[in-house]
Amino acid sequence: MFETLKAAPADAILGLIAEHRNDPRPEKIDLGVGVFRTAEGETPVLDVVKLAEQRLVDTQASKAYIGTAGDPDFNAAMQELTFADSVDADRLVTIQAPGGSGSLRVAASLILRARPNAKVWVSDPTWANHIPLLGGAGLELATHPYYDAKKHVIKVDEMLDTLSKVDKGDIVLLHACCHNPSGVDPSEDEWRAIADVIVERDLVPFVDMAYQGFARSLTDDAFIVRHLAARVPEMIVSNSCSKNFGLYRDRVGSLSVLAPDQASRDIVNSQMNNVVRTIYSVPPDHGAVVVAMILGDPDLKAAWRVELAEMRGRLREMREMLHDALKTKAPEHDFSHLVRAVGMFCFLGISEEQVNRLKKEYGVYMVGSSRINTAGITAHNVNYLADSIAATL
Ligand SMILES: Cc1ncc(COP(=O)(O)O)c(C=O)c1O
């Protein structure tokens, strides 16, 4: 039977990682990969995660199956982190999921069960995996304008105009913060205007929050989630703990649904758990218990917030450093969008041909759209990076 198959298309980012790995030039720089890195170029386990893991090793009594919804303490803690007191908890349900991707996949099946003909509107551009992940699950996707690649701003008016014309009842996928790939988030006023259209058109917001705490603060980054929760009858929120807890490979995230009332919440809950049973049966436990321990212990939570602020600060600092270096080395070009962006990603704003030259001539790796992961910049490589960029402009 396998003779019917053709090789699947190569994943652009995985291909880039391999090319970078095989590049013998010592000065090479990887700005493609999707993980946080320290000034030493490492992606270490957070200290607070190590502490919680040690406690877990010392106290865990069983590795028997957990239920389809995962760890109740984790779910309660993630719900609190996401919604705070923005809405009556009787209308909310949260389940554990295998990373943000697993959460998005369960949400896709839930949408298909509830409203199979609805379109899901995603930003142009959006995270490269949103389209295959949600589309592959069977959802029909459409795009709304988002990023102006020339001016490096959000096309808010065009976005609002498109959303104001979509069919009532359609779904809108929003990035809560640190929009991937552009790094440009709506201001609070812009978010309010987006929420107005969602309410007017009776759209269902589906918020992907993969970077809570990476843009401004845990609270500020959840602004649109909490603002919408207070205004809409129904909403879906996917969380990932890959970035903000550094638990990438442990696969931990959550899926929350806001329903109009407790009775419909209970029905949604039963459907979500039924979906889980038909895909992966039960979620992985380790990372979720670690997160539950951290969020449930005031000292560990305080220590986590410090480490999170350090990661956020490093990303901001590296963008500023690159911006300052480019100001000196390429003064005729405006790179101010680098410091207006937040989180891990933003577009450098160069052509695909220039991206290829950077790779070939200087060993500087980024995806073809010129999206860069600022965590790949260090005080040590920033001058070489800015020189290379200036030379290719
Ligand atoms: C916007 C967005 N959503 C979801 C995810 C999924 O994260 P996870 O690794 O937890 O599956 C990512 C990861 O890069 C992302 O950028």
Short mmCIF file of C-alpha atoms and ligand atoms in Angstrom, two decimals:
data_model
loop_
_atom_site.label_atom_id
_atom_site.label_comp_id
_atom_site.label_asym_id
_atom_site.label_seq_id
_atom_site.Cartn_x
_atom_site.Cartn_y
_atom_site.Cartn_z
CA MET A 1 0.00 0.00 0.00
CA PHE A 2 2.81 2.47 0.71
CA GLU A 3 3.75 2.50 -2.97
CA THR A 4 0.81 4.88 -3.41
CA LEU A 5 2.57 7.52 -1.33
CA LYS A 6 4.82 10.34 -2.49
CA ALA A 7 7.29 11.99 -0.14
CA ALA A 8 5.63 14.76 1.90
CA PRO A 9 6.94 18.28 1.25
CA ALA A 10 9.91 19.12 3.46
CA ASP A 11 9.21 21.38 6.44
CA ALA A 12 10.90 24.72 5.64
CA ILE A 13 12.02 25.41 9.21
CA LEU A 14 13.33 21.88 9.85
CA GLY A 15 15.22 22.10 6.54
CA LEU A 16 16.74 25.40 7.61
CA ILE A 17 17.84 23.93 10.96
CA ALA A 18 19.59 21.08 9.12
CA GLU A 19 21.30 23.47 6.68
CA HIS A 20 22.51 25.61 9.58
CA ARG A 21 23.77 22.55 11.47
CA ASN A 22 25.80 21.41 8.44
CA ASP A 23 27.29 24.86 7.76
CA PRO A 24 30.99 24.72 8.81
CA ARG A 25 31.39 28.53 9.15
CA PRO A 26 31.97 29.36 12.85
CA GLU A 27 30.33 32.78 12.52
CA LYS A 28 27.00 31.30 11.27
CA ILE A 29 23.80 32.58 12.92
CA ASP A 30 20.46 30.77 13.23
CA LEU A 31 17.48 33.15 13.26
CA GLY A 32 15.03 30.55 11.97
CA VAL A 33 14.45 28.20 14.85
CA GLY A 34 11.29 28.65 16.99
CA VAL A 35 12.68 28.40 20.53
CA PHE A 36 13.94 30.92 23.09
CA ARG A 37 17.71 31.13 23.46
CA THR A 38 19.92 32.68 26.13
CA ALA A 39 22.86 35.00 25.49
CA GLU A 40 24.93 31.80 25.31
CA GLY A 41 22.73 30.44 22.53
CA GLU A 42 21.16 27.77 24.73
CA THR A 43 17.57 26.75 25.44
CA PRO A 44 17.98 25.62 29.06
CA VAL A 45 15.41 24.09 31.41
CA LEU A 46 14.11 26.95 33.61
CA ASP A 47 15.48 26.82 37.18
CA VAL A 48 11.94 26.83 38.54
CA VAL A 49 11.04 23.88 36.32
CA LYS A 50 14.05 21.95 37.66
CA LEU A 51 12.87 22.65 41.22
CA ALA A 52 9.33 21.50 40.50
CA GLU A 53 10.58 18.42 38.65
CA GLN A 54 12.71 17.47 41.65
CA ARG A 55 9.67 17.75 43.90
CA LEU A 56 7.69 15.70 41.44
CA VAL A 57 10.29 12.92 41.39
CA ASP A 58 10.28 12.89 45.20
CA THR A 59 6.53 12.82 45.65
CA GLN A 60 4.85 11.27 42.60
CA ALA A 61 3.22 8.03 43.69
CA SER A 62 1.85 6.72 40.40
CA LYS A 63 2.03 7.01 36.66
CA ALA A 64 -1.35 5.40 36.10
CA TYR A 65 -3.52 6.96 33.39
CA ILE A 66 -5.03 10.36 34.05
CA GLY A 67 -8.42 11.19 32.52
CA THR A 68 -9.04 12.70 29.10
CA ALA A 69 -9.14 16.21 30.63
CA GLY A 70 -5.75 15.79 32.32
CA ASP A 71 -4.77 17.21 35.69
CA PRO A 72 -7.56 19.17 37.43
CA ASP A 73 -5.08 21.40 39.31
CA PHE A 74 -3.34 22.28 36.06
CA ASN A 75 -6.65 23.05 34.38
CA ALA A 76 -7.79 25.31 37.23
CA ALA A 77 -4.44 27.13 37.29
CA MET A 78 -4.39 27.66 33.50
CA GLN A 79 -7.96 28.93 33.57
CA GLU A 80 -7.03 31.46 36.22
CA LEU A 81 -3.86 32.51 34.35
CA THR A 82 -5.87 33.00 31.16
CA PHE A 83 -9.13 34.57 32.30
CA ALA A 84 -8.41 35.85 35.87
CA ASP A 85 -11.79 37.11 37.10
CA SER A 86 -13.01 38.44 33.73
CA VAL A 87 -15.98 36.05 33.57
CA ASP A 88 -18.10 33.72 35.69
CA ALA A 89 -16.17 30.44 36.05
CA ASP A 90 -19.47 28.49 35.71
CA ARG A 91 -19.37 29.32 32.00
CA LEU A 92 -15.80 28.10 31.53
CA VAL A 93 -14.21 24.73 30.99
CA THR A 94 -10.47 24.07 30.58
CA ILE A 95 -8.76 20.82 29.63
CA GLN A 96 -5.11 19.90 29.38
CA ALA A 97 -3.73 19.29 25.89
CA PRO A 98 -0.49 18.08 24.27
CA GLY A 99 0.99 21.54 23.66
CA GLY A 100 -0.64 24.45 21.91
CA SER A 101 -0.79 22.37 18.73
CA GLY A 102 -2.74 19.59 20.46
CA SER A 103 -5.09 22.17 21.89
CA LEU A 104 -5.68 23.74 18.45
CA ARG A 105 -6.35 20.27 17.02
CA VAL A 106 -8.97 19.43 19.67
CA ALA A 107 -10.55 22.85 19.11
CA ALA A 108 -10.72 22.13 15.37
CA SER A 109 -12.67 18.90 15.97
CA LEU A 110 -14.96 20.66 18.42
CA ILE A 111 -15.73 23.40 15.88
CA LEU A 112 -16.41 20.77 13.21
CA ARG A 113 -18.87 19.02 15.51
CA ALA A 114 -20.61 22.24 16.54
CA ARG A 115 -20.66 24.26 13.33
CA PRO A 116 -19.29 22.18 10.42
CA ASN A 117 -19.99 24.83 7.77
CA ALA A 118 -18.36 27.75 9.55
CA LYS A 119 -15.23 29.31 8.06
CA VAL A 120 -12.25 30.05 10.27
CA TRP A 121 -10.70 33.44 9.46
CA VAL A 122 -6.95 33.67 10.04
CA SER A 123 -4.64 36.65 9.70
CA ASP A 124 -2.56 37.15 6.56
CA PRO A 125 0.08 36.06 7.40
CA THR A 126 -0.33 33.68 10.32
CA TRP A 127 1.77 31.01 12.07
CA ALA A 128 2.89 28.67 9.28
CA ASN A 129 1.34 25.64 10.98
CA HIS A 130 -2.11 27.15 11.59
CA ILE A 131 -3.21 26.42 8.05
CA PRO A 132 -2.09 22.76 7.73
CA LEU A 133 -3.08 22.01 11.32
CA LEU A 134 -6.60 23.46 11.22
CA GLY A 135 -7.17 22.90 7.52
CA GLY A 136 -5.86 19.34 7.79
CA ALA A 137 -8.40 18.66 10.52
CA GLY A 138 -11.13 19.54 8.02
CA LEU A 139 -11.89 23.19 8.72
CA GLU A 140 -12.44 25.64 5.90
CA LEU A 141 -10.04 28.57 6.29
CA ALA A 142 -10.05 32.08 4.89
CA THR A 143 -7.68 35.00 5.47
CA HIS A 144 -8.25 38.58 6.55
CA PRO A 145 -5.70 41.37 5.97
CA TYR A 146 -3.31 41.88 8.89
CA TYR A 147 0.27 42.89 8.24
CA ASP A 148 1.47 45.65 5.94
CA ALA A 149 4.89 44.37 4.90
CA LYS A 150 5.96 47.78 3.50
CA LYS A 151 4.93 49.99 6.39
CA HIS A 152 5.40 47.29 9.07
CA VAL A 153 2.07 48.07 10.73
CA ILE A 154 -1.26 46.28 11.11
CA LYS A 155 -3.81 47.00 8.39
CA VAL A 156 -6.46 47.57 11.04
CA ASP A 157 -9.02 49.28 8.82
CA GLU A 158 -8.81 46.58 6.15
CA MET A 159 -9.00 43.86 8.80
CA LEU A 160 -12.08 45.45 10.38
CA ASP A 161 -13.67 45.96 6.99
CA THR A 162 -13.19 42.30 6.01
CA LEU A 163 -14.45 41.00 9.35
CA SER A 164 -17.49 43.26 9.20
CA LYS A 165 -18.54 41.45 6.00
CA VAL A 166 -17.97 37.80 6.92
CA ASP A 167 -20.92 35.50 7.52
CA LYS A 168 -22.48 35.70 10.96
CA GLY A 169 -21.40 32.79 13.10
CA ASP A 170 -17.98 32.35 11.45
CA ILE A 171 -14.90 31.89 13.62
CA VAL A 172 -12.00 34.39 13.91
CA LEU A 173 -8.61 33.10 14.99
CA LEU A 174 -6.70 35.80 16.89
CA HIS A 175 -3.14 35.75 18.25
CA ALA A 176 -3.48 37.00 21.84
CA CYS A 177 0.04 38.48 21.81
CA CYS A 178 3.40 38.26 20.02
CA HIS A 179 1.73 37.73 16.64
CA ASN A 180 3.67 35.02 14.83
CA PRO A 181 5.27 35.80 12.36
CA SER A 182 5.01 39.63 12.43
CA GLY A 183 5.58 40.44 16.15
CA VAL A 184 3.03 43.26 15.75
CA ASP A 185 -0.01 43.17 18.05
CA PRO A 186 -3.04 45.46 17.98
CA SER A 187 -3.07 48.25 20.57
CA GLU A 188 -5.75 48.02 23.27
CA ASP A 189 -7.91 50.48 21.32
CA GLU A 190 -7.49 48.42 18.16
CA TRP A 191 -8.37 45.27 20.09
CA ARG A 192 -11.53 46.99 21.34
CA ALA A 193 -12.50 47.86 17.76
CA ILE A 194 -11.86 44.24 16.67
CA ALA A 195 -14.01 43.02 19.58
CA ASP A 196 -16.79 45.44 18.52
CA VAL A 197 -16.95 43.83 15.06
CA ILE A 198 -16.88 40.34 16.58
CA VAL A 199 -19.83 41.25 18.80
CA GLU A 200 -21.74 43.04 16.00
CA ARG A 201 -21.30 40.18 13.50
CA ASP A 202 -21.90 37.47 16.10
CA LEU A 203 -18.53 35.89 15.29
CA VAL A 204 -16.92 33.30 17.55
CA PRO A 205 -13.44 34.35 18.73
CA PHE A 206 -10.84 31.59 18.80
CA VAL A 207 -7.77 32.97 20.56
CA ASP A 208 -4.35 31.34 20.27
CA MET A 209 -2.20 32.35 23.24
CA ALA A 210 1.19 30.71 22.69
CA TYR A 211 3.34 33.47 24.23
CA GLN A 212 1.61 34.79 27.37
CA GLY A 213 4.21 36.82 29.27
CA PHE A 214 6.58 37.25 26.30
CA ALA A 215 5.24 40.62 25.08
CA ARG A 216 4.49 42.96 28.02
CA SER A 217 3.32 41.06 31.10
CA LEU A 218 1.14 38.07 32.00
CA THR A 219 -1.82 40.43 32.51
CA ASP A 220 -1.31 42.76 29.54
CA ASP A 221 -0.76 39.85 27.16
CA ALA A 222 -4.16 38.39 28.11
CA PHE A 223 -5.96 41.70 27.43
CA ILE A 224 -7.99 40.57 24.42
CA VAL A 225 -8.95 37.25 26.03
CA ARG A 226 -10.34 38.97 29.12
CA HIS A 227 -11.90 41.82 27.16
CA LEU A 228 -13.75 39.38 24.91
CA ALA A 229 -14.70 37.07 27.79
CA ALA A 230 -16.64 39.94 29.32
CA ARG A 231 -18.46 40.67 26.06
CA VAL A 232 -19.16 37.52 24.04
CA PRO A 233 -21.36 34.51 24.74
CA GLU A 234 -18.92 31.98 23.30
CA MET A 235 -15.17 31.80 22.85
CA ILE A 236 -12.35 29.27 22.43
CA VAL A 237 -8.85 29.82 23.84
CA SER A 238 -5.78 27.66 23.14
CA ASN A 239 -2.77 28.03 25.42
CA SER A 240 0.73 26.71 25.02
CA CYS A 241 3.24 26.30 27.89
CA SER A 242 6.05 25.52 25.44
CA LYS A 243 7.54 29.01 25.41
CA ASN A 244 6.65 30.66 28.71
CA PHE A 245 7.61 27.57 30.77
CA GLY A 246 10.26 26.35 28.30
CA LEU A 247 8.52 22.96 28.22
CA TYR A 248 8.67 22.54 24.43
CA ARG A 249 9.23 18.80 24.29
CA ASP A 250 7.04 17.89 27.23
CA ARG A 251 3.98 18.92 25.20
CA VAL A 252 1.83 20.92 27.54
CA GLY A 253 -0.97 23.34 26.79
CA SER A 254 -4.63 23.82 27.52
CA LEU A 255 -7.91 24.39 25.74
CA SER A 256 -10.60 26.57 27.29
CA VAL A 257 -14.13 27.15 26.10
CA LEU A 258 -16.45 29.90 27.26
CA ALA A 259 -20.11 28.87 26.87
CA PRO A 260 -23.25 30.98 27.28
CA ASP A 261 -24.24 29.24 30.52
CA GLN A 262 -23.31 26.37 32.82
CA ALA A 263 -25.59 23.82 31.13
CA SER A 264 -24.11 24.40 27.67
CA ARG A 265 -20.62 24.50 29.21
CA ASP A 266 -21.22 20.98 30.54
CA ILE A 267 -22.29 19.73 27.12
CA VAL A 268 -19.20 21.30 25.49
CA ASN A 269 -17.05 19.71 28.19
CA SER A 270 -18.42 16.27 27.39
CA GLN A 271 -17.78 16.82 23.66
CA MET A 272 -14.22 18.06 24.22
CA ASN A 273 -13.40 15.00 26.29
CA ASN A 274 -15.00 12.78 23.71
CA VAL A 275 -12.84 14.37 20.98
CA VAL A 276 -9.72 13.77 23.08
CA ARG A 277 -10.65 10.10 23.50
CA THR A 278 -10.83 9.71 19.73
CA ILE A 279 -7.45 11.34 19.03
CA TYR A 280 -4.84 10.66 21.74
CA SER A 281 -7.00 9.27 24.56
CA VAL A 282 -5.24 11.02 27.43
CA PRO A 283 -2.73 13.90 27.45
CA PRO A 284 0.92 13.60 28.58
CA ASP A 285 1.20 14.31 32.28
CA HIS A 286 4.72 15.37 33.23
CA GLY A 287 4.85 18.97 32.01
CA ALA A 288 1.33 19.74 33.17
CA VAL A 289 2.03 18.58 36.73
CA VAL A 290 5.17 20.72 36.74
CA VAL A 291 3.17 23.77 35.62
CA ALA A 292 0.45 23.03 38.20
CA MET A 293 3.10 22.87 40.94
CA ILE A 294 4.64 26.17 39.86
CA LEU A 295 1.37 28.03 39.54
CA GLY A 296 0.04 26.52 42.79
CA ASP A 297 3.01 27.52 44.97
CA PRO A 298 3.46 31.27 45.62
CA ASP A 299 7.27 30.99 45.88
CA LEU A 300 7.64 28.94 42.71
CA LYS A 301 5.20 31.21 40.88
CA ALA A 302 7.18 34.29 41.90
CA ALA A 303 10.42 32.62 40.74
CA TRP A 304 8.77 31.72 37.40
CA ARG A 305 7.62 35.31 36.87
CA VAL A 306 11.22 36.48 37.36
CA GLU A 307 12.55 33.99 34.79
CA LEU A 308 9.76 34.89 32.38
CA ALA A 309 10.57 38.60 32.74
CA GLU A 310 14.23 37.80 32.01
CA MET A 311 13.31 36.00 28.79
CA ARG A 312 11.04 38.88 27.76
CA GLY A 313 13.74 41.43 28.59
CA ARG A 314 16.37 39.59 26.58
CA LEU A 315 14.16 39.54 23.48
CA ARG A 316 13.52 43.27 23.76
CA GLU A 317 17.17 44.04 24.37
CA MET A 318 18.33 42.04 21.33
CA ARG A 319 15.85 43.80 19.05
CA GLU A 320 17.09 47.15 20.35
CA MET A 321 20.71 46.11 19.88
CA LEU A 322 20.17 45.01 16.28
CA HIS A 323 18.20 48.18 15.59
CA ASP A 324 20.99 50.38 17.00
CA ALA A 325 23.67 48.49 15.06
CA LEU A 326 21.71 48.81 11.80
CA LYS A 327 21.19 52.51 12.43
CA THR A 328 24.96 52.94 12.32
CA LYS A 329 25.74 50.44 9.57
CA ALA A 330 22.77 51.09 7.25
CA PRO A 331 21.66 54.63 8.18
CA GLU A 332 19.66 55.11 4.98
CA HIS A 333 17.28 52.26 5.92
CA ASP A 334 14.54 52.41 8.56
CA PHE A 335 14.48 49.40 10.85
CA SER A 336 12.40 51.02 13.60
CA HIS A 337 9.81 48.26 13.23
CA LEU A 338 12.28 45.95 14.98
CA VAL A 339 11.76 47.84 18.23
CA ARG A 340 8.03 48.24 17.75
CA ALA A 341 7.62 44.45 17.54
CA VAL A 342 7.17 42.25 20.61
CA GLY A 343 8.00 38.65 21.50
CA MET A 344 10.23 36.24 19.69
CA PHE A 345 9.46 36.91 16.04
CA CYS A 346 9.34 39.80 13.64
CA PHE A 347 10.07 40.42 9.98
CA LEU A 348 13.41 41.92 9.10
CA GLY A 349 11.68 43.30 6.00
CA ILE A 350 14.13 42.24 3.27
CA SER A 351 13.49 40.38 0.02
CA GLU A 352 13.73 36.60 -0.41
CA GLU A 353 16.75 37.16 -2.64
CA GLN A 354 18.47 39.09 0.17
CA VAL A 355 17.52 36.30 2.62
CA ASN A 356 19.24 33.80 0.31
CA ARG A 357 22.34 35.97 -0.02
CA LEU A 358 22.56 36.28 3.76
CA LYS A 359 22.53 32.51 4.00
CA LYS A 360 24.94 31.81 1.16
CA GLU A 361 27.45 34.59 1.66
CA TYR A 362 27.33 35.14 5.43
CA GLY A 363 25.86 31.97 7.03
CA VAL A 364 22.91 33.95 8.43
CA TYR A 365 19.81 31.73 8.39
CA MET A 366 16.17 32.88 8.43
CA VAL A 367 12.97 31.78 6.71
CA GLY A 368 12.28 33.11 3.20
CA SER A 369 9.74 35.68 4.40
CA SER A 370 12.62 37.28 6.43
CA ARG A 371 10.93 36.35 9.71
CA ILE A 372 13.62 36.30 12.37
CA ASN A 373 13.71 34.82 15.85
CA THR A 374 15.32 37.57 17.90
CA ALA A 375 16.44 34.99 20.45
CA GLY A 376 19.13 33.98 17.94
CA ILE A 377 20.82 37.39 18.36
CA THR A 378 23.54 37.85 20.99
CA ALA A 379 25.82 40.70 22.05
CA HIS A 380 28.57 38.62 20.48
CA ASN A 381 27.03 38.16 17.00
CA VAL A 382 24.99 41.37 16.59
CA ASN A 383 27.73 43.37 14.86
CA TYR A 384 28.48 40.60 12.39
CA LEU A 385 24.74 40.24 11.80
CA ALA A 386 24.24 43.97 11.19
CA ASP A 387 27.31 44.09 8.89
CA SER A 388 25.94 41.14 6.89
CA ILE A 389 22.49 42.69 6.59
CA ALA A 390 23.95 46.08 5.60
CA ALA A 391 26.08 44.41 2.92
CA THR A 392 23.08 42.68 1.34
CA LEU A 393 20.75 45.70 1.31
C1 LIG B 1 1.09 31.06 17.21
C2 LIG B 1 1.43 29.70 17.72
N1 LIG B 1 0.44 28.89 18.13
C3 LIG B 1 0.70 27.66 18.60
C4 LIG B 1 1.99 27.18 18.69
C5 LIG B 1 2.17 25.77 19.16
O1 LIG B 1 3.01 25.57 20.19
P1 LIG B 1 3.30 24.14 20.79
O2 LIG B 1 4.74 23.91 20.61
O3 LIG B 1 2.91 24.25 22.23
O4 LIG B 1 2.48 23.13 20.08
C6 LIG B 1 3.05 27.99 18.26
C7 LIG B 1 4.43 27.50 18.29
O5 LIG B 1 5.34 27.99 17.70
C8 LIG B 1 2.76 29.29 17.77
O6 LIG B 1 3.73 30.11 17.35
#
